[in-house]
């Protein structure tokens, strides 16, 4: 039986949670009962009608579970290959497999397994190692010039030889085509040129200590100049010709077939190929895995489905591969909108958050509370929000609000926005509101509002939303990517806030000259320990000024059948396909 009605309805029949207010209201009843809170006090409705609603929704959930138990025959006809090919199921939708335009999880995952970059990470570690390069770059004393020796004897999937000219072509194309991720090096790189048949030199506009880490980004892989040179359009969305261990055989929105590249220069995959099947819902992915129609279930099962598979693992032989994730969910706080321009109000909100309760009631422990924008997978992590505010410190929150001039008779009212497609962020907002209603006696009042994600992204940088719950997936594995995109402001003042720059794009409009200086300083600093100390200062500034409130960081789960081996999640969250095989 589904324990989470909203997720049950959505996963079984693709019901948009925003369309069905009845389902959402019933779920809220459940949450309040679970946390020992009074739904009647929260809404003013009689408990009897709430009980009836709950029972009705319970029956609805049973019907939905029965209906979703049917196999989605139209989606799994191509799944479950025999032999040494591996079938992977996912709900991720690939937008494009052109490296110069790919900026979503699904696309970058595919490209990572089909292409090679200059650098990657040693398996099982966060240690950089050469891939198409043969050594770490030689960096001039000014920190601007990187000289990189390249591997010889490498061929692209179309037979074209790899050399420095091909690598320069690939990197310049990434910048010049102005795809979604082009800014990653476009804002940093001054020039790229060959300085030998198998050597290239990159000159930066300004020093950036994490540049070698940035070169591991999947989109910065080598692509065949012969295949991409004379395209009628700028991008090749449904083809890929790189140098990686797999080459693309078939591609559609619903299925991808990868073949082993026989001329691969490095260690070849253990399996004979990969079949990736996309499912329209997590329910169909879940059912297909339980029916053994796929070998591996990857991205994304919901919390109830993960809990179910974990409970069945020992009896049915399912293998659970889990790891701490690097994505962070946080609340944007718009400093330009009253009353959030008052630091005391921002501190009160930071003090109210009960991360442990959210993790328990919304995620069933399948996430992890975080107290900084830098995840605890980095050694630079400092739990600054825990140290300053704790969790659900009601007395401290009341003190902040009283000092700001608010009371029961003069409450502070704040809109709390979230993407309407995200159940977990909706439920988290409900819990935040419920805690304030129950324990803060109306001094602070949240008005919860959902909006379609693509609509929200078009307005966040315009300052429309006073608060918003978002998540962040870093572009590369470095603490800089959790600080600079949030705190840096290239144009602004303490009076106007940020008018141009990263924090304006994020919707907080935060301006702090000291933060700007520290970001520039750590980007130039080559000593890891000194950089770590600078990140500590940045996190302390973040906690003191509260332009963002970190909430939780993800945990990643992959499930595989009993006869599958070699499935791993790297510390950098890379899911490599090459080591997977059948026993």
Coordinates of C-alpha atoms in Angstrom, one line a residue:
X1 CA 0.0 0.0 0.0
X2 CA 1.2 3.5 -0.8
X3 CA 1.9 5.5 2.4
X4 CA 2.1 8.8 0.6
X5 CA -1.1 9.5 -1.2
X6 CA 0.0 12.3 -3.4
X7 CA 3.0 10.3 -4.6
X8 CA 0.8 7.3 -5.1
X9 CA -1.7 9.2 -7.2
X10 CA 1.0 10.9 -9.2
X11 CA 3.1 7.8 -9.9
X12 CA 0.3 5.5 -10.8
X13 CA -1.8 7.7 -13.0
X14 CA 0.4 10.7 -13.8
X15 CA -1.9 13.0 -11.8
X16 CA -0.5 16.5 -11.5
X17 CA -0.5 17.2 -7.8
X18 CA -1.5 20.8 -8.5
X19 CA -4.6 19.7 -10.4
X20 CA -6.0 17.6 -7.6
X21 CA -6.5 19.8 -4.5
X22 CA -8.4 17.0 -2.8
X23 CA -5.5 14.6 -3.0
X24 CA -3.1 17.2 -1.8
X25 CA -5.4 18.2 1.1
X26 CA -5.7 14.6 2.1
X27 CA -1.9 14.2 2.1
X28 CA -1.6 17.3 4.3
X29 CA -4.1 15.6 6.8
X30 CA -1.8 12.6 6.8
X31 CA 1.4 14.6 7.4
X32 CA -0.2 16.6 10.3
X33 CA -1.5 13.4 11.9
X34 CA 2.0 11.8 11.5
X35 CA 3.8 14.7 13.2
X36 CA 1.2 15.0 16.0
X37 CA -0.4 18.2 14.8
X38 CA -4.0 19.2 14.6
X39 CA -5.3 19.6 11.0
X40 CA -8.4 21.3 12.4
X41 CA -6.3 24.0 14.0
X42 CA -4.5 24.5 10.7
X43 CA -7.4 24.8 8.4
X44 CA -10.5 25.4 10.5
X45 CA -12.2 22.3 9.0
X46 CA -13.9 19.8 11.3
X47 CA -11.9 16.7 12.1
X48 CA -14.8 14.5 11.0
X49 CA -14.8 15.8 7.5
X50 CA -11.0 15.5 7.4
X51 CA -11.3 11.8 8.5
X52 CA -13.9 11.2 5.8
X53 CA -11.6 12.8 3.2
X54 CA -8.7 10.7 4.5
X55 CA -10.7 7.4 4.3
X56 CA -11.9 8.3 0.8
X57 CA -8.4 9.0 -0.3
X58 CA -7.2 5.8 1.3
X59 CA -9.7 3.9 -1.0
X60 CA -8.6 5.9 -3.9
X61 CA -5.0 5.0 -3.2
X62 CA -5.9 1.3 -3.2
X63 CA -7.5 1.6 -6.6
X64 CA -4.5 3.5 -7.9
X65 CA -2.1 0.9 -6.6
X66 CA -4.1 -1.9 -8.3
X67 CA -4.2 0.0 -11.5
X68 CA -0.5 0.8 -11.5
X69 CA 0.3 -2.8 -10.9
X70 CA -0.4 -3.4 -14.6
X71 CA 2.8 -3.6 -16.6
X72 CA 3.3 -0.7 -19.1
X73 CA 3.5 -3.1 -22.0
X74 CA 4.1 -0.2 -24.5
X75 CA 7.2 0.8 -22.6
X76 CA 9.0 -2.5 -21.8
X77 CA 8.7 -4.4 -25.1
X78 CA 12.4 -3.6 -25.8
X79 CA 13.6 -4.3 -22.3
X80 CA 15.1 -7.4 -20.7
X81 CA 17.8 -8.3 -23.2
X82 CA 19.6 -11.6 -22.8
X83 CA 23.3 -12.3 -23.1
X84 CA 25.8 -9.8 -21.9
X85 CA 24.0 -6.7 -22.7
X86 CA 22.7 -4.6 -19.8
X87 CA 19.3 -3.0 -19.7
X88 CA 18.9 0.1 -17.6
X89 CA 15.6 1.8 -16.8
X90 CA 15.2 5.4 -16.1
X91 CA 12.7 8.2 -16.0
X92 CA 15.3 10.8 -17.1
X93 CA 14.5 12.6 -20.3
X94 CA 17.4 13.4 -22.6
X95 CA 17.1 16.8 -24.2
X96 CA 20.1 16.6 -26.5
X97 CA 23.4 14.6 -26.8
X98 CA 25.3 17.4 -28.4
X99 CA 28.0 18.2 -25.8
X100 CA 28.0 21.9 -26.7
X101 CA 24.4 22.2 -25.7
X102 CA 23.8 19.5 -23.1
X103 CA 23.0 20.8 -19.6
X104 CA 20.7 18.3 -18.0
X105 CA 21.4 15.3 -15.9
X106 CA 20.3 12.7 -18.5
X107 CA 22.2 14.1 -21.4
X108 CA 25.4 14.6 -19.5
X109 CA 25.2 11.1 -18.1
X110 CA 25.0 9.6 -21.6
X111 CA 27.8 11.9 -22.9
X112 CA 30.1 11.0 -20.0
X113 CA 29.8 7.3 -21.0
X114 CA 30.3 7.9 -24.7
X115 CA 33.0 10.6 -24.6
X116 CA 36.3 11.4 -23.1
X117 CA 37.5 14.6 -21.5
X118 CA 40.9 15.9 -20.9
X119 CA 40.6 14.9 -17.2
X120 CA 38.4 12.6 -15.1
X121 CA 38.6 11.1 -11.6
X122 CA 40.3 8.0 -10.4
X123 CA 37.6 5.4 -9.8
X124 CA 36.4 5.4 -6.2
X125 CA 38.0 8.7 -5.3
X126 CA 37.9 12.5 -6.0
X127 CA 41.4 12.4 -7.2
X128 CA 41.9 14.0 -10.6
X129 CA 43.6 11.9 -13.3
X130 CA 44.3 12.4 -17.0
X131 CA 42.0 10.9 -19.6
X132 CA 42.7 12.4 -23.1
X133 CA 45.6 14.3 -21.5
X134 CA 48.7 12.3 -20.4
X135 CA 49.5 14.4 -17.3
X136 CA 48.0 17.1 -15.2
X137 CA 48.5 20.6 -16.8
X138 CA 51.6 22.6 -16.4
X139 CA 50.4 25.9 -15.0
X140 CA 52.4 29.1 -15.3
X141 CA 53.2 31.1 -12.2
X142 CA 50.6 33.7 -13.1
X143 CA 47.9 31.0 -12.9
X144 CA 46.7 32.0 -16.4
X145 CA 48.4 29.6 -18.8
X146 CA 47.7 25.8 -18.9
X147 CA 49.8 23.6 -21.1
X148 CA 48.4 20.1 -21.6
X149 CA 50.1 17.1 -23.2
X150 CA 47.7 14.8 -25.1
X151 CA 47.3 11.1 -25.7
X152 CA 48.4 9.6 -29.0
X153 CA 46.8 6.6 -30.8
X154 CA 43.2 7.7 -30.0
X155 CA 40.5 7.5 -32.7
X156 CA 37.0 8.9 -32.8
X157 CA 34.0 6.6 -33.4
X158 CA 34.0 7.6 -37.1
X159 CA 37.7 6.6 -37.5
X160 CA 39.1 10.2 -37.4
X161 CA 42.4 10.4 -35.6
X162 CA 42.5 12.4 -32.3
X163 CA 45.1 15.2 -31.9
X164 CA 45.5 18.6 -30.5
X165 CA 43.7 20.3 -33.4
X166 CA 40.6 18.0 -32.7
X167 CA 40.7 19.0 -29.0
X168 CA 41.0 22.7 -29.8
X169 CA 38.1 22.4 -32.3
X170 CA 35.9 20.7 -29.6
X171 CA 36.6 23.3 -26.9
X172 CA 36.2 26.3 -29.2
X173 CA 33.0 24.8 -30.6
X174 CA 31.7 24.4 -27.0
X175 CA 32.3 28.2 -26.4
X176 CA 31.4 29.6 -29.9
X177 CA 28.1 27.8 -30.4
X178 CA 26.7 29.5 -27.4
X179 CA 24.8 26.5 -26.1
X180 CA 23.4 26.3 -22.6
X181 CA 26.7 25.5 -20.8
X182 CA 28.9 27.6 -23.0
X183 CA 29.5 30.2 -20.1
X184 CA 31.4 27.6 -18.1
X185 CA 34.6 28.2 -20.0
X186 CA 33.4 31.1 -22.2
X187 CA 33.6 33.5 -19.2
X188 CA 37.0 32.2 -18.2
X189 CA 39.0 31.3 -21.3
X190 CA 40.9 33.9 -23.3
X191 CA 42.4 31.6 -26.0
X192 CA 42.9 28.0 -26.9
X193 CA 45.6 26.9 -29.4
X194 CA 47.7 24.0 -30.4
X195 CA 51.4 24.2 -29.4
X196 CA 52.3 20.8 -30.8
X197 CA 50.6 18.0 -32.6
X198 CA 49.7 16.5 -29.3
X199 CA 49.8 19.5 -27.0
X200 CA 47.4 22.4 -26.4
X201 CA 47.7 25.6 -24.4
X202 CA 44.8 27.3 -22.8
X203 CA 45.1 30.9 -21.5
X204 CA 42.6 32.2 -19.0
X205 CA 41.3 35.7 -18.6
X206 CA 41.9 35.5 -14.8
X207 CA 43.2 32.8 -12.5
X208 CA 40.9 30.0 -11.5
X209 CA 42.2 27.4 -9.2
X210 CA 39.5 24.9 -10.0
X211 CA 40.0 25.0 -13.8
X212 CA 41.4 21.5 -14.1
X213 CA 38.3 20.2 -12.2
X214 CA 36.1 22.2 -14.6
X215 CA 37.7 20.3 -17.5
X216 CA 36.1 17.1 -16.2
X217 CA 32.7 18.5 -17.2
X218 CA 31.1 16.0 -19.6
X219 CA 30.3 18.6 -22.3
X220 CA 34.0 19.4 -22.7
X221 CA 34.7 16.0 -24.3
X222 CA 36.4 15.7 -27.7
X223 CA 34.1 15.4 -30.7
X224 CA 35.1 14.5 -34.3
X225 CA 35.9 17.6 -36.4
X226 CA 34.9 15.6 -39.5
X227 CA 31.4 14.9 -38.1
X228 CA 30.7 18.3 -36.5
X229 CA 32.7 20.8 -38.7
X230 CA 30.1 21.5 -41.4
X231 CA 26.7 21.0 -39.7
X232 CA 23.8 22.8 -41.3
X233 CA 22.7 23.8 -37.8
X234 CA 24.9 24.6 -34.8
X235 CA 24.0 21.5 -32.9
X236 CA 23.7 17.8 -33.6
X237 CA 21.0 16.9 -31.0
X238 CA 20.5 13.2 -31.8
X239 CA 24.0 12.0 -32.8
X240 CA 27.3 11.6 -31.0
X241 CA 30.8 11.0 -32.4
X242 CA 33.4 11.0 -29.6
X243 CA 36.3 8.9 -28.4
X244 CA 34.7 7.1 -25.4
X245 CA 34.2 3.4 -24.6
X246 CA 30.7 3.3 -26.1
X247 CA 29.4 4.5 -29.4
X248 CA 25.8 5.5 -30.1
X249 CA 23.9 2.8 -32.1
X250 CA 20.3 4.0 -31.8
X251 CA 18.7 7.1 -30.2
X252 CA 15.2 8.2 -29.5
X253 CA 13.3 9.9 -26.7
X254 CA 12.3 6.5 -25.3
X255 CA 15.3 4.3 -25.9
X256 CA 19.0 4.5 -26.4
X257 CA 21.3 1.7 -27.5
X258 CA 25.0 1.8 -26.9
X259 CA 27.6 -0.5 -28.5
X260 CA 31.1 -1.1 -27.3
X261 CA 33.7 0.8 -29.3
X262 CA 36.1 -1.9 -30.4
X263 CA 38.9 0.6 -31.1
X264 CA 38.7 2.3 -27.7
X265 CA 42.2 3.3 -26.6
X266 CA 41.6 2.5 -22.9
X267 CA 40.1 -0.3 -20.8
X268 CA 37.0 -1.6 -22.7
X269 CA 33.7 -2.2 -21.1
X270 CA 33.1 -5.6 -19.4
X271 CA 29.6 -5.9 -20.9
X272 CA 28.7 -6.2 -24.6
X273 CA 26.6 -3.1 -24.7
X274 CA 23.9 -1.0 -22.9
X275 CA 20.2 -0.6 -23.6
X276 CA 18.6 2.3 -21.9
X277 CA 14.8 2.4 -21.6
X278 CA 13.0 5.5 -20.6
X279 CA 9.8 5.2 -18.6
X280 CA 7.1 7.8 -18.4
X281 CA 6.7 7.5 -14.6
X282 CA 8.5 6.2 -11.6
X283 CA 5.7 3.7 -11.1
X284 CA 6.4 2.1 -14.5
X285 CA 10.1 2.0 -13.8
X286 CA 9.4 0.4 -10.4
X287 CA 7.1 -2.2 -11.7
X288 CA 9.4 -3.1 -14.6
X289 CA 12.3 -3.6 -12.2
X290 CA 10.2 -5.8 -9.9
X291 CA 9.1 -7.8 -12.9
X292 CA 12.8 -8.3 -13.9
X293 CA 12.3 -6.7 -17.2
X294 CA 15.3 -4.4 -16.6
X295 CA 18.6 -5.1 -15.0
X296 CA 19.1 -1.8 -13.3
X297 CA 16.8 1.0 -12.1
X298 CA 18.4 4.4 -12.1
X299 CA 16.9 7.9 -11.6
X300 CA 14.3 8.3 -10.4
X301 CA 12.2 6.3 -8.0
X302 CA 10.2 8.1 -5.4
X303 CA 10.6 7.7 -1.6
X304 CA 7.8 5.0 -1.2
X305 CA 9.3 2.9 -4.1
X306 CA 12.8 3.1 -2.7
X307 CA 11.6 2.1 0.8
X308 CA 9.7 -0.8 -0.8
X309 CA 12.7 -2.1 -2.7
X310 CA 14.9 -1.7 0.4
X311 CA 12.5 -3.8 2.4
X312 CA 12.4 -6.5 -0.3
X313 CA 16.1 -6.5 -1.0
X314 CA 17.1 -9.5 1.2
X315 CA 14.1 -11.7 0.2
X316 CA 14.3 -11.0 -3.5
X317 CA 18.0 -10.5 -4.0
X318 CA 17.8 -6.9 -5.1
X319 CA 21.1 -5.0 -4.8
X320 CA 20.9 -1.4 -3.4
X321 CA 23.7 0.9 -4.4
X322 CA 23.5 4.2 -2.5
X323 CA 25.7 7.1 -1.8
X324 CA 25.6 10.6 -0.5
X325 CA 24.6 13.0 -3.2
X326 CA 26.1 16.3 -4.1
X327 CA 22.9 18.2 -4.9
X328 CA 21.6 20.7 -2.4
X329 CA 18.0 21.9 -1.9
X330 CA 17.8 25.3 -0.4
X331 CA 15.5 28.3 0.1
X332 CA 16.2 31.5 -1.8
X333 CA 15.5 34.6 0.3
X334 CA 14.9 37.8 -1.8
X335 CA 16.7 40.6 0.1
X336 CA 15.0 43.3 -2.0
X337 CA 11.4 42.4 -0.9
X338 CA 10.1 43.5 2.5
X339 CA 10.0 42.1 5.1
X340 CA 12.9 39.9 4.0
X341 CA 15.1 43.0 3.8
X342 CA 15.2 42.8 7.6
X343 CA 18.0 40.5 8.7
X344 CA 16.1 39.5 11.9
X345 CA 13.2 38.1 9.8
X346 CA 15.7 36.1 7.7
X347 CA 17.3 34.7 10.8
X348 CA 14.0 33.8 12.3
X349 CA 13.1 31.7 9.2
X350 CA 16.6 30.0 9.4
X351 CA 15.9 29.2 13.0
X352 CA 12.4 27.8 12.4
X353 CA 13.5 25.1 9.9
X354 CA 13.3 21.5 11.2
X355 CA 15.5 19.6 8.8
X356 CA 15.3 16.3 10.8
X357 CA 11.5 16.3 10.7
X358 CA 11.5 17.0 6.9
X359 CA 14.0 14.2 6.3
X360 CA 11.9 11.8 8.4
X361 CA 8.4 12.6 7.2
X362 CA 9.0 13.6 3.6
X363 CA 12.0 11.4 2.7
X364 CA 11.8 8.5 5.2
X365 CA 15.5 9.2 5.9
X366 CA 16.4 9.0 2.2
X367 CA 18.0 12.5 2.2
X368 CA 20.3 14.2 4.7
X369 CA 19.9 17.5 6.5
X370 CA 22.5 20.1 5.4
X371 CA 23.6 23.2 7.2
X372 CA 25.6 24.9 4.4
X373 CA 25.3 25.4 0.7
X374 CA 28.5 23.3 0.3
X375 CA 27.6 19.6 0.8
X376 CA 29.2 17.5 3.5
X377 CA 30.9 15.4 0.8
X378 CA 33.5 18.2 0.6
X379 CA 36.1 18.7 3.3
X380 CA 35.4 22.4 3.1
X381 CA 31.9 21.8 4.5
X382 CA 31.1 23.6 7.8
X383 CA 27.6 23.2 9.5
X384 CA 27.3 27.0 10.0
X385 CA 23.5 27.1 10.1
X386 CA 23.4 24.4 12.7
X387 CA 26.0 26.3 14.8
X388 CA 24.2 29.6 14.6
X389 CA 20.5 28.6 14.5
X390 CA 20.0 24.9 15.2
X391 CA 16.8 23.2 14.1
X392 CA 13.3 24.4 15.1
X393 CA 14.6 26.7 17.9
X394 CA 11.2 28.2 18.6
X395 CA 12.3 30.5 21.4
X396 CA 15.1 32.0 19.4
X397 CA 12.8 32.5 16.4
X398 CA 10.3 34.3 18.6
X399 CA 13.1 36.5 20.0
X400 CA 14.2 37.5 16.5
X401 CA 10.6 38.3 15.4
X402 CA 9.9 40.3 18.6
X403 CA 13.1 42.3 18.1
X404 CA 12.0 43.0 14.5
X405 CA 8.7 44.4 15.9
X406 CA 6.3 41.6 15.1
X407 CA 3.7 40.0 17.4
X408 CA 0.4 38.1 17.3
X409 CA -1.4 41.3 16.6
X410 CA 1.2 42.4 14.0
X411 CA 2.3 39.2 12.2
X412 CA 4.9 39.0 9.5
X413 CA 3.4 37.4 6.3
X414 CA 5.7 35.7 3.7
X415 CA 4.9 33.9 0.5
X416 CA 6.8 30.5 0.2
X417 CA 7.0 29.3 -3.4
X418 CA 8.1 26.0 -4.8
X419 CA 8.0 24.2 -8.2
X420 CA 4.6 22.7 -8.6
X421 CA 5.9 19.4 -10.1
X422 CA 8.0 18.7 -7.0
X423 CA 6.1 16.7 -4.4
X424 CA 8.9 16.7 -1.8
X425 CA 9.3 20.5 -2.0
X426 CA 5.6 20.9 -1.7
X427 CA 5.5 18.7 1.4
X428 CA 8.5 20.4 2.9
X429 CA 6.7 23.8 2.5
X430 CA 3.6 22.4 4.2
X431 CA 5.7 21.2 7.2
X432 CA 7.5 24.6 7.5
X433 CA 4.1 26.3 7.5
X434 CA 2.6 23.8 10.0
X435 CA 5.5 24.3 12.5
X436 CA 5.1 28.0 12.4
X437 CA 1.3 27.8 12.8
X438 CA 1.6 25.4 15.7
X439 CA 4.5 26.8 17.7
X440 CA 4.8 30.5 16.8
X441 CA 1.2 31.4 17.6
X442 CA 0.7 33.3 14.3
X443 CA 3.6 35.7 14.7
X444 CA 4.9 34.5 11.3
X445 CA 2.5 33.3 8.6
X446 CA 3.6 31.5 5.4
X447 CA 1.4 31.6 2.3
X448 CA 2.4 28.5 0.2
X449 CA 2.3 28.9 -3.5
X450 CA 3.3 26.5 -6.4
X451 CA 4.3 27.5 -9.9
X452 CA 5.4 25.5 -13.0
X453 CA 9.2 25.2 -12.9
X454 CA 10.0 26.7 -16.3
X455 CA 7.8 29.6 -15.6
X456 CA 9.6 30.2 -12.3
X457 CA 13.0 30.1 -13.8
X458 CA 12.0 32.9 -16.1
X459 CA 11.1 35.2 -13.2
X460 CA 13.4 34.3 -10.3
X461 CA 16.2 36.7 -11.5
X462 CA 13.6 39.5 -11.9
X463 CA 12.8 39.4 -8.2
X464 CA 9.2 38.2 -8.5
X465 CA 9.4 35.6 -5.6
X466 CA 10.1 36.6 -2.0
X467 CA 11.2 33.0 -1.2
X468 CA 11.6 29.9 -3.4
X469 CA 12.6 26.3 -2.7
X470 CA 15.1 25.1 -5.4
X471 CA 17.7 22.5 -5.8
X472 CA 21.3 22.8 -7.2
X473 CA 23.3 20.3 -9.2
X474 CA 26.9 21.4 -9.5
X475 CA 28.6 21.6 -12.8
X476 CA 31.9 20.3 -11.5
X477 CA 33.3 18.8 -8.3
X478 CA 34.7 21.8 -6.5
X479 CA 33.4 23.8 -3.5
X480 CA 33.6 26.9 -5.7
X481 CA 30.6 25.7 -7.6
X482 CA 28.5 26.0 -4.4
X483 CA 29.7 29.5 -3.4
X484 CA 30.4 31.6 -6.5
X485 CA 27.1 31.0 -8.2
X486 CA 25.2 32.1 -5.1
X487 CA 27.3 34.8 -3.4
X488 CA 29.2 36.7 -6.2
X489 CA 27.8 40.0 -7.5
X490 CA 29.7 41.8 -10.3
X491 CA 27.6 44.9 -10.1
X492 CA 25.7 46.4 -7.2
X493 CA 26.0 48.0 -3.8
X494 CA 24.8 47.5 -0.2
X495 CA 22.0 50.0 -0.9
X496 CA 20.8 48.7 -4.3
X497 CA 21.6 45.0 -3.7
X498 CA 23.0 43.0 -6.6
X499 CA 21.9 44.4 -10.0
X500 CA 24.1 42.1 -12.1
X501 CA 25.8 38.8 -11.3
X502 CA 25.4 35.4 -9.8
X503 CA 23.3 36.3 -6.8
X504 CA 20.9 38.4 -9.0
X505 CA 20.5 35.3 -11.3
X506 CA 19.6 33.2 -8.2
X507 CA 17.0 35.7 -7.1
X508 CA 18.5 36.7 -3.7
X509 CA 20.0 40.0 -5.0
X510 CA 22.7 39.6 -2.3
X511 CA 25.6 42.0 -2.3
X512 CA 28.6 41.7 0.0
X513 CA 31.9 43.2 -1.0
X514 CA 33.8 40.9 1.4
X515 CA 32.2 37.9 -0.1
X516 CA 33.2 39.1 -3.6
X517 CA 36.8 39.5 -2.5
X518 CA 37.0 36.1 -0.9
X519 CA 35.5 34.4 -4.0
X520 CA 38.2 36.0 -6.1
X521 CA 40.8 35.1 -3.6
X522 CA 40.0 31.4 -3.4
X523 CA 39.8 31.2 -7.2
X524 CA 43.4 32.4 -7.4
X525 CA 44.7 30.3 -4.5
X526 CA 46.4 27.1 -5.5
X527 CA 47.0 25.9 -1.9
X528 CA 44.1 23.5 -1.0
X529 CA 44.3 24.2 2.7
X530 CA 44.3 28.0 2.2
X531 CA 41.3 27.6 -0.2
X532 CA 39.5 25.6 2.5
X533 CA 40.0 28.4 5.0
X534 CA 38.6 30.9 2.6
X535 CA 35.5 28.7 2.1
X536 CA 35.0 28.6 5.8
X537 CA 34.9 32.4 5.9
X538 CA 32.4 32.4 3.0
X539 CA 30.1 29.9 4.7
X540 CA 30.2 32.0 7.9
X541 CA 29.2 35.1 5.9
X542 CA 26.4 33.1 4.3
X543 CA 25.0 32.1 7.6
X544 CA 25.3 35.5 9.1
X545 CA 23.5 37.3 6.3
X546 CA 21.0 34.5 5.3
X547 CA 20.5 35.2 1.5
X548 CA 19.8 31.4 1.2
X549 CA 18.8 28.7 3.7
X550 CA 20.2 25.2 3.0
X551 CA 17.6 22.5 3.7
X552 CA 18.8 19.0 2.6
X553 CA 21.2 17.3 0.3
X554 CA 20.3 14.2 -1.7
X555 CA 21.2 10.6 -1.4
X556 CA 21.5 8.7 -4.7
X557 CA 20.0 5.2 -5.1
X558 CA 20.5 2.6 -7.8
X559 CA 18.9 -0.8 -7.7
X560 CA 20.1 -3.8 -9.7
X561 CA 19.0 -7.4 -10.1
X562 CA 20.8 -10.2 -8.2
X563 CA 22.8 -11.4 -11.2
X564 CA 24.3 -7.9 -11.9
X565 CA 27.6 -6.8 -10.7
X566 CA 29.8 -3.7 -11.0
X567 CA 27.2 -1.1 -10.4
X568 CA 28.8 1.8 -8.4
X569 CA 28.2 5.4 -7.7
X570 CA 31.4 7.4 -7.7
X571 CA 32.0 10.0 -5.0
X572 CA 31.6 12.6 -7.8
X573 CA 28.1 11.0 -8.5
X574 CA 29.3 9.6 -11.8
X575 CA 27.5 6.4 -12.8
X576 CA 29.8 4.6 -15.1
X577 CA 28.4 1.9 -17.4
X578 CA 31.7 0.2 -18.4
X579 CA 32.2 -1.9 -15.2
X580 CA 28.7 -3.5 -15.2
X581 CA 28.3 -7.1 -16.1
X582 CA 26.1 -10.2 -15.5
X583 CA 27.3 -13.0 -13.2

